[in-house]
Tab-separated table of N, CA and C in Angstrom:
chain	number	residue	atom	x	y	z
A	40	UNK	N	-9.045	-26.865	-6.784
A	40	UNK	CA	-8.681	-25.499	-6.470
A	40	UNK	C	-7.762	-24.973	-7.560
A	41	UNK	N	-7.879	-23.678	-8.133
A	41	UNK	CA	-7.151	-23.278	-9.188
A	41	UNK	C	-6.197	-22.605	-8.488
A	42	UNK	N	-4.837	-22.227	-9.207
A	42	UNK	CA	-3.802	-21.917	-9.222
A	42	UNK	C	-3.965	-20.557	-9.049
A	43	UNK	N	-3.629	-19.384	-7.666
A	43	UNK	CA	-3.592	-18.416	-7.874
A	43	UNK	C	-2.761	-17.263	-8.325
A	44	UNK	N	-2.977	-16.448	-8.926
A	44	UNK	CA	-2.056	-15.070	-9.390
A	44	UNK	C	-2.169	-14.193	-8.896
A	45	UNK	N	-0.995	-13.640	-8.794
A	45	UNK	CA	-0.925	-11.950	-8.451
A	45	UNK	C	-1.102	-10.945	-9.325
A	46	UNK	N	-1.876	-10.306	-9.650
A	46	UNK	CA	-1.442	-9.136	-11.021
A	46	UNK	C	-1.962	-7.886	-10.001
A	47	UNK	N	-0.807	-6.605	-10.704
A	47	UNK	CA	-0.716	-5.123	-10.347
A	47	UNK	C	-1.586	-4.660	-11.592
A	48	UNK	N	-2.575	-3.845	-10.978
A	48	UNK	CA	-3.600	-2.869	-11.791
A	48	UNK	C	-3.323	-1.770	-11.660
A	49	UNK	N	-3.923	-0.767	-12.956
A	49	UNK	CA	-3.936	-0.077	-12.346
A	49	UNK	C	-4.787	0.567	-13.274
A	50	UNK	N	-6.001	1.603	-12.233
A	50	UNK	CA	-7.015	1.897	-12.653
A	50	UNK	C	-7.176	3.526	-12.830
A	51	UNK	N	-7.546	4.041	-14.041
A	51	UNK	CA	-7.011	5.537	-14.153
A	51	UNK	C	-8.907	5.666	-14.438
A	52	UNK	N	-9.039	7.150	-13.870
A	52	UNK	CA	-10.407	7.743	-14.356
A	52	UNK	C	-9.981	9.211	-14.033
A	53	UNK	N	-11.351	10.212	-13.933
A	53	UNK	CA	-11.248	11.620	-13.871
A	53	UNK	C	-11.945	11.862	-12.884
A	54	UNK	N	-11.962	12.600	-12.134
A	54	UNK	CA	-12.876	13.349	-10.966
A	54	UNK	C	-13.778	13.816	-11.519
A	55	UNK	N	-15.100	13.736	-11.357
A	55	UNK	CA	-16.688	14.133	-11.927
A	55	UNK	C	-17.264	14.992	-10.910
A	56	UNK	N	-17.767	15.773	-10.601
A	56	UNK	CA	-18.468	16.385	-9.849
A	56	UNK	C	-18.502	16.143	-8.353
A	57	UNK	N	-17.222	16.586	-7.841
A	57	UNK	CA	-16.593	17.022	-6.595
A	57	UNK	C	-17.134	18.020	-6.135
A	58	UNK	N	-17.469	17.940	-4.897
A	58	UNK	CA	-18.093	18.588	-3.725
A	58	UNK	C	-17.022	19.718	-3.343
A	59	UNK	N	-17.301	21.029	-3.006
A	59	UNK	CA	-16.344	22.019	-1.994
A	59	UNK	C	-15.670	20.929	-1.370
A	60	UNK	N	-16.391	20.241	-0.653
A	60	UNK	CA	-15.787	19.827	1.072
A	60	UNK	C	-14.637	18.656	0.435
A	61	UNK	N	-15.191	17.854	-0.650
A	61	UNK	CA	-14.318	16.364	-1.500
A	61	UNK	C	-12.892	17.370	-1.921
A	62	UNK	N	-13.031	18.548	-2.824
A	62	UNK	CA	-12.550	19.316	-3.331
A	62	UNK	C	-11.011	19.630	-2.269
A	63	UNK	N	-11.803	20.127	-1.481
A	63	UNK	CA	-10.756	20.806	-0.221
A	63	UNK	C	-10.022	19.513	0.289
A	64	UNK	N	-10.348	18.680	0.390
A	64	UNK	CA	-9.828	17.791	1.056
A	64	UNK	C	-8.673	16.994	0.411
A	65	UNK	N	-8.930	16.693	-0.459
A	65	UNK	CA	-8.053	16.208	-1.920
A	65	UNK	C	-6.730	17.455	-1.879
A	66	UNK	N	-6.993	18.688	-1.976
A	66	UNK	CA	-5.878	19.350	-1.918
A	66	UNK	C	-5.513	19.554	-1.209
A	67	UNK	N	-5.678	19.672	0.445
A	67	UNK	CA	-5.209	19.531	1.411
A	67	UNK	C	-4.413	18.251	1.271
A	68	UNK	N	-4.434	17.384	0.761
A	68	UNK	CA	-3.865	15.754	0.529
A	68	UNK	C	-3.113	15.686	-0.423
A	69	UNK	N	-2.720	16.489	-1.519
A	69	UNK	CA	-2.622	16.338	-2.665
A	69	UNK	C	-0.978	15.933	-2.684
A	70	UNK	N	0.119	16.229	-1.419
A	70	UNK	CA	1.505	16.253	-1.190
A	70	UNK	C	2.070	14.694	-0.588
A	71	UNK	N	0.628	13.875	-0.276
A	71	UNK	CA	0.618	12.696	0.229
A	71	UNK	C	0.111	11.918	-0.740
A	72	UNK	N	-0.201	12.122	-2.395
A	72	UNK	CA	-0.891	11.405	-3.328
A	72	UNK	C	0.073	11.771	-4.853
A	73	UNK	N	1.216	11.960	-4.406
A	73	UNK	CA	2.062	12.602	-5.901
A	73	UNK	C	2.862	11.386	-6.207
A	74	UNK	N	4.036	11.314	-7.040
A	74	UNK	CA	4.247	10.996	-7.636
A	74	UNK	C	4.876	9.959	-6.585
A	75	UNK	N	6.007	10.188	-5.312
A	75	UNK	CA	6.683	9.491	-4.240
A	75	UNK	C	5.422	8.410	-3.755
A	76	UNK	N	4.208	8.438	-3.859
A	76	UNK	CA	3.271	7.596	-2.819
A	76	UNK	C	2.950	6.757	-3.610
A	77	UNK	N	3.097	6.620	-4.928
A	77	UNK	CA	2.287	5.609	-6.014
A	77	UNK	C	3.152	4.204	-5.685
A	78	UNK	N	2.244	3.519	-5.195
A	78	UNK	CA	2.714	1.882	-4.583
A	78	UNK	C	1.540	1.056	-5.177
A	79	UNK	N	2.100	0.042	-5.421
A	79	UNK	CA	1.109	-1.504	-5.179
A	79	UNK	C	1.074	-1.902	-4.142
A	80	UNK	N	-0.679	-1.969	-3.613
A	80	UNK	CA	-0.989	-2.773	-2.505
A	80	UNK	C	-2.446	-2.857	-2.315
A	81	UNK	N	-3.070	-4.151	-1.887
A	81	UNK	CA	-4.155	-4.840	-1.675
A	81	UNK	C	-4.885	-3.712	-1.525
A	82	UNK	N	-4.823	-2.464	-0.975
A	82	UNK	CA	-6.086	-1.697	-0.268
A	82	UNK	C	-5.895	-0.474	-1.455
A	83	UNK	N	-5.193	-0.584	-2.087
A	83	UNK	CA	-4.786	0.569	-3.281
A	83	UNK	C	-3.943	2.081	-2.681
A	84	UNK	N	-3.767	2.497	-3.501
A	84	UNK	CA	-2.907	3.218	-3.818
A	84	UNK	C	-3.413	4.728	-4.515
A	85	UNK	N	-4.192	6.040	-4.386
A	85	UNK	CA	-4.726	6.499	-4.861
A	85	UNK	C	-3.626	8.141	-5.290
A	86	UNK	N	-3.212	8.224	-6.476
A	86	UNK	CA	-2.587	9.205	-6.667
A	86	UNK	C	-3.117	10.489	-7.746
A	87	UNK	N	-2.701	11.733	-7.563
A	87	UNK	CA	-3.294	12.992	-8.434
A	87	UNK	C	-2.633	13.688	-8.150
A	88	UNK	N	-3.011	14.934	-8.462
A	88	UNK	CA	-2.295	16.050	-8.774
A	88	UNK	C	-2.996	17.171	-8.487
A	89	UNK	N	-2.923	18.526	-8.339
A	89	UNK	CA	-3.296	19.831	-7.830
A	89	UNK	C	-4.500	19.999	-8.869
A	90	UNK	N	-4.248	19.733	-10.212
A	90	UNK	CA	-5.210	19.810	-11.216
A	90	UNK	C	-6.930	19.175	-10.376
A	91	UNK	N	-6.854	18.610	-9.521
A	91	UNK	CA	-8.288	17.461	-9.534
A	91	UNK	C	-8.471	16.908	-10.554
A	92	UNK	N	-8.354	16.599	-11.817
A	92	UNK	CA	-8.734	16.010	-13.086
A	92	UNK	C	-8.694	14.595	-13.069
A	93	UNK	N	-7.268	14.330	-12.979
A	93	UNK	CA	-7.511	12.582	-13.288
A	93	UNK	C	-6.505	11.987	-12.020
A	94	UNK	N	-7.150	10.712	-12.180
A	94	UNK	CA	-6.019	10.075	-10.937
A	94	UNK	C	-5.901	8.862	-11.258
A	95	UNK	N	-5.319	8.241	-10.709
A	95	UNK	CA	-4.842	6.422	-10.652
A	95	UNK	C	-4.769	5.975	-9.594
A	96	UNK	N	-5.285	5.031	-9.614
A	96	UNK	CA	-5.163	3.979	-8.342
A	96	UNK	C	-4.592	2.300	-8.387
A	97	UNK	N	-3.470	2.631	-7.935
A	97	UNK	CA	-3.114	0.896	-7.784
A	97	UNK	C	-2.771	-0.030	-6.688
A	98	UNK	N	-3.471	-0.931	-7.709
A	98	UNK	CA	-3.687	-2.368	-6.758
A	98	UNK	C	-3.662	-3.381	-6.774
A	99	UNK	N	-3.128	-4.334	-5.637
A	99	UNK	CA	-2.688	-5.514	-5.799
A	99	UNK	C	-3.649	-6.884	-5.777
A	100	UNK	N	-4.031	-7.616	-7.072
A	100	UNK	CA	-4.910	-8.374	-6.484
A	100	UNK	C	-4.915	-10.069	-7.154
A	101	UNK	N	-5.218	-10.218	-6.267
A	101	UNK	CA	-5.078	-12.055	-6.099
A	101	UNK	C	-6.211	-12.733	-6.519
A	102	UNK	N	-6.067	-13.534	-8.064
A	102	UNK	CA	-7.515	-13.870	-8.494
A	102	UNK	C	-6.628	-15.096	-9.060
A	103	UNK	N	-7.804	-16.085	-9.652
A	103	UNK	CA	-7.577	-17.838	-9.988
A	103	UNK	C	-7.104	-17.490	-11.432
A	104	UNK	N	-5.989	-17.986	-11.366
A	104	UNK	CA	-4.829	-17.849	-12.908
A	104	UNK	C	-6.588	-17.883	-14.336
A	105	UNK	N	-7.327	-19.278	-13.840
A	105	UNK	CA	-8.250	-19.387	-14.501
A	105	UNK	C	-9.252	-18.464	-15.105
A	106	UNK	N	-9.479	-17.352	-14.715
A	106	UNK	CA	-10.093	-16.173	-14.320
A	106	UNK	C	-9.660	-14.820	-15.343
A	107	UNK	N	-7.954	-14.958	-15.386
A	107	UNK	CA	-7.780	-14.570	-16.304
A	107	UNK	C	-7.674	-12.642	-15.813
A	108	UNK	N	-6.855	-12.043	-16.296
A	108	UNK	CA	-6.553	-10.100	-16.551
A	108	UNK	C	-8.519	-9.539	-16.492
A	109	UNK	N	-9.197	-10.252	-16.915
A	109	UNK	CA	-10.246	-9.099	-17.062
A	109	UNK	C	-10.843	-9.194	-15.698
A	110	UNK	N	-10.805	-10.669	-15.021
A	110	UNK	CA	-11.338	-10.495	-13.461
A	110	UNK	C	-10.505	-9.632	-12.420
A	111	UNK	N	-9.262	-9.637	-12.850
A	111	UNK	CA	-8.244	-9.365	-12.356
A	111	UNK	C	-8.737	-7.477	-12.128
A	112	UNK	N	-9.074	-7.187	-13.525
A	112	UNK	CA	-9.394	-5.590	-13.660
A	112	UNK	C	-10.768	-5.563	-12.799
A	113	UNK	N	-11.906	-6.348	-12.971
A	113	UNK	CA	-12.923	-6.276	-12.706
A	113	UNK	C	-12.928	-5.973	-11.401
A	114	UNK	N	-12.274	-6.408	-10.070
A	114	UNK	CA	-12.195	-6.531	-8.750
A	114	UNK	C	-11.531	-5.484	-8.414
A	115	UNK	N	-10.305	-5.043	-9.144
A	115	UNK	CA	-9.832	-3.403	-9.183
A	115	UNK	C	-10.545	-2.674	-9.257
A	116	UNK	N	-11.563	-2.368	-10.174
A	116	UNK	CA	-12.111	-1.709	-10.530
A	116	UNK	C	-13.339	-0.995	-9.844
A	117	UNK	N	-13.557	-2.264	-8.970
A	117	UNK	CA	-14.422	-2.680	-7.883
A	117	UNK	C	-13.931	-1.892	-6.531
A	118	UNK	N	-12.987	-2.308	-6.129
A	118	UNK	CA	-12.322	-1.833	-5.070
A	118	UNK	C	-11.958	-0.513	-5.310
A	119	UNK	N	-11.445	0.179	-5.939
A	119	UNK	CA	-11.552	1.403	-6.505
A	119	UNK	C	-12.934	2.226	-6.266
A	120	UNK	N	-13.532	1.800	-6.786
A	120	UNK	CA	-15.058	2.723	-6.747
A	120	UNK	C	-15.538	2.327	-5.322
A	121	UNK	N	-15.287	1.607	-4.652
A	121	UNK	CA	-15.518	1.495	-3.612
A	121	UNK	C	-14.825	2.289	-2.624
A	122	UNK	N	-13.660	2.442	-3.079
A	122	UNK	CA	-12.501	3.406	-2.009
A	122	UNK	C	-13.334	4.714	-2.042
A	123	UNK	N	-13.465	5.350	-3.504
A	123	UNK	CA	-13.497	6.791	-4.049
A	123	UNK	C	-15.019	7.023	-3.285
A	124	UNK	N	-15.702	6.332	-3.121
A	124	UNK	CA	-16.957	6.430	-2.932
A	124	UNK	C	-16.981	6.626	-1.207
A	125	UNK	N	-16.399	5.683	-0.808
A	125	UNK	CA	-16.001	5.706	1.249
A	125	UNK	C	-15.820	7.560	1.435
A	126	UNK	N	-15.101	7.918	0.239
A	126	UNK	CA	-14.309	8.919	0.707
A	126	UNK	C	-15.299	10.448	0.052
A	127	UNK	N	-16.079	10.029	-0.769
A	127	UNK	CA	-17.277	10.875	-1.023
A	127	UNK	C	-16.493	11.677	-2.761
A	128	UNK	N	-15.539	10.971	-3.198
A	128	UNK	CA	-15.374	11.598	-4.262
A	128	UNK	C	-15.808	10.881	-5.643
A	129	UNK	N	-16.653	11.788	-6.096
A	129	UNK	CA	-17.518	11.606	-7.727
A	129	UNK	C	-16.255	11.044	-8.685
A	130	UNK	N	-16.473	10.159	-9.933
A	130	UNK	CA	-15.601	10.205	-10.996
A	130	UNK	C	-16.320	9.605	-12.120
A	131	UNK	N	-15.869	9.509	-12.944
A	131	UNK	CA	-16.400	9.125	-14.541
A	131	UNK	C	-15.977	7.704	-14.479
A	132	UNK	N	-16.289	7.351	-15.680
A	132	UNK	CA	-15.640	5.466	-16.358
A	132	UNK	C	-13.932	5.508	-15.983
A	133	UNK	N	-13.832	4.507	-15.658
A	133	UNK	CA	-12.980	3.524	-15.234
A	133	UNK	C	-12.528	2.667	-16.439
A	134	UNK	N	-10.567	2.860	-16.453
A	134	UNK	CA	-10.151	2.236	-17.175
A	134	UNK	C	-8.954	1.442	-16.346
A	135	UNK	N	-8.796	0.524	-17.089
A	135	UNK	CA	-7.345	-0.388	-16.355
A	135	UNK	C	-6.405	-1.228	-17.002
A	136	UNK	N	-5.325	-1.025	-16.430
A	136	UNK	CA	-4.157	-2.128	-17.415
A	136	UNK	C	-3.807	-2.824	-16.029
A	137	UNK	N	-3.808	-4.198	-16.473
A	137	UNK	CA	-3.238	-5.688	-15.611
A	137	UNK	C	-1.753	-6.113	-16.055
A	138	UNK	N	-1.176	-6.311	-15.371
A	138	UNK	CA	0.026	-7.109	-15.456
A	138	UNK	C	-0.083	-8.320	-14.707
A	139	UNK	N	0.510	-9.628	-15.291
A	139	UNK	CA	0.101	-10.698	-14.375
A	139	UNK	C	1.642	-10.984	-13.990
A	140	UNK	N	1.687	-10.454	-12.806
A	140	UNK	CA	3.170	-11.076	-12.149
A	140	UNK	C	3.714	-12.481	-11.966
A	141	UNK	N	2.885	-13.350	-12.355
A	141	UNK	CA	3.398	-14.678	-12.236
A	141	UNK	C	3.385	-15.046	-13.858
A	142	UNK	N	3.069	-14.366	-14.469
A	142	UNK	CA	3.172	-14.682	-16.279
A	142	UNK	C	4.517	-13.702	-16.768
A	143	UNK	N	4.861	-13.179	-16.144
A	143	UNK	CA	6.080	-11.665	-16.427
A	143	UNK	C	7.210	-11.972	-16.477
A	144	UNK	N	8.069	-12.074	-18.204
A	144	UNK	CA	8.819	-12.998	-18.290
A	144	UNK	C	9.755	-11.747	-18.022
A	145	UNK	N	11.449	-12.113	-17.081
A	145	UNK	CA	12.203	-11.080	-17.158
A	145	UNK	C	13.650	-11.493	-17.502
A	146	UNK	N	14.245	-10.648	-18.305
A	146	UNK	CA	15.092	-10.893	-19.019
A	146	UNK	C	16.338	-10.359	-18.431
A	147	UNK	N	17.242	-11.661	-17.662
A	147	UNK	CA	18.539	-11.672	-16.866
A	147	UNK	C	19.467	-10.886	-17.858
A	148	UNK	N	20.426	-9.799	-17.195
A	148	UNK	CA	21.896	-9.417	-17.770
A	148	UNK	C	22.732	-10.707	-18.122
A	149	UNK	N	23.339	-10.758	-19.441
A	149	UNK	CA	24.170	-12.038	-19.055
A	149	UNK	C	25.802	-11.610	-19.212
């Protein structure tokens, strides 16, 4: 059994061809997705702005140290398009930066 990691993603794209109804709904939401709501967690985290243009989503995910940042993105990336999609909203390519929290060296005050 390999050694597992935690790494925080986080996956940025653009809104593509949003529906009225996707449209309305997002801005009706848009005061629950700003800057205060952006968290790490397993089911993600989906944040934007009044613009509709671009958003981020982050998320927490647990893959085999072995496996390595790109599986790490891959399953984000995954879960992501899977969220946006539940929820009926269009977007373009998918990008992501990994941090591996158990590799994250931090540097004590002394």
């Amino acid at each position: 059994m390999s050694t597992q990691h935690t790494y925080r993603v986080i996956v940025r794209g653009a809104f593509e061809d949003l529906s009225e109804e996707s449209r309305a709904r997002l801005l009706a939401e848009v005061d629950d997705h700003g800057m205060a709501a952006m968290r790490f967690t397993a089911e993600g985290s989906l944040a934007y702005d009044r613009t509709l243009k671009h958003f981020s989503y982050r998320l927490v995910v647990l893959s085999d140290a072995a496996e390595g940042e790109e599986m790490a993105a891959a399953i984000a990336e995954d879960r992501a398009e899977t969220a946006l999609a539940a929820l009926g909203h269009g977007h373009g390519e998918l990008r992501s930066t990994v941090t591996d929290m158990d590799t994250m060296k931090i540097n004590y005050k002394r």
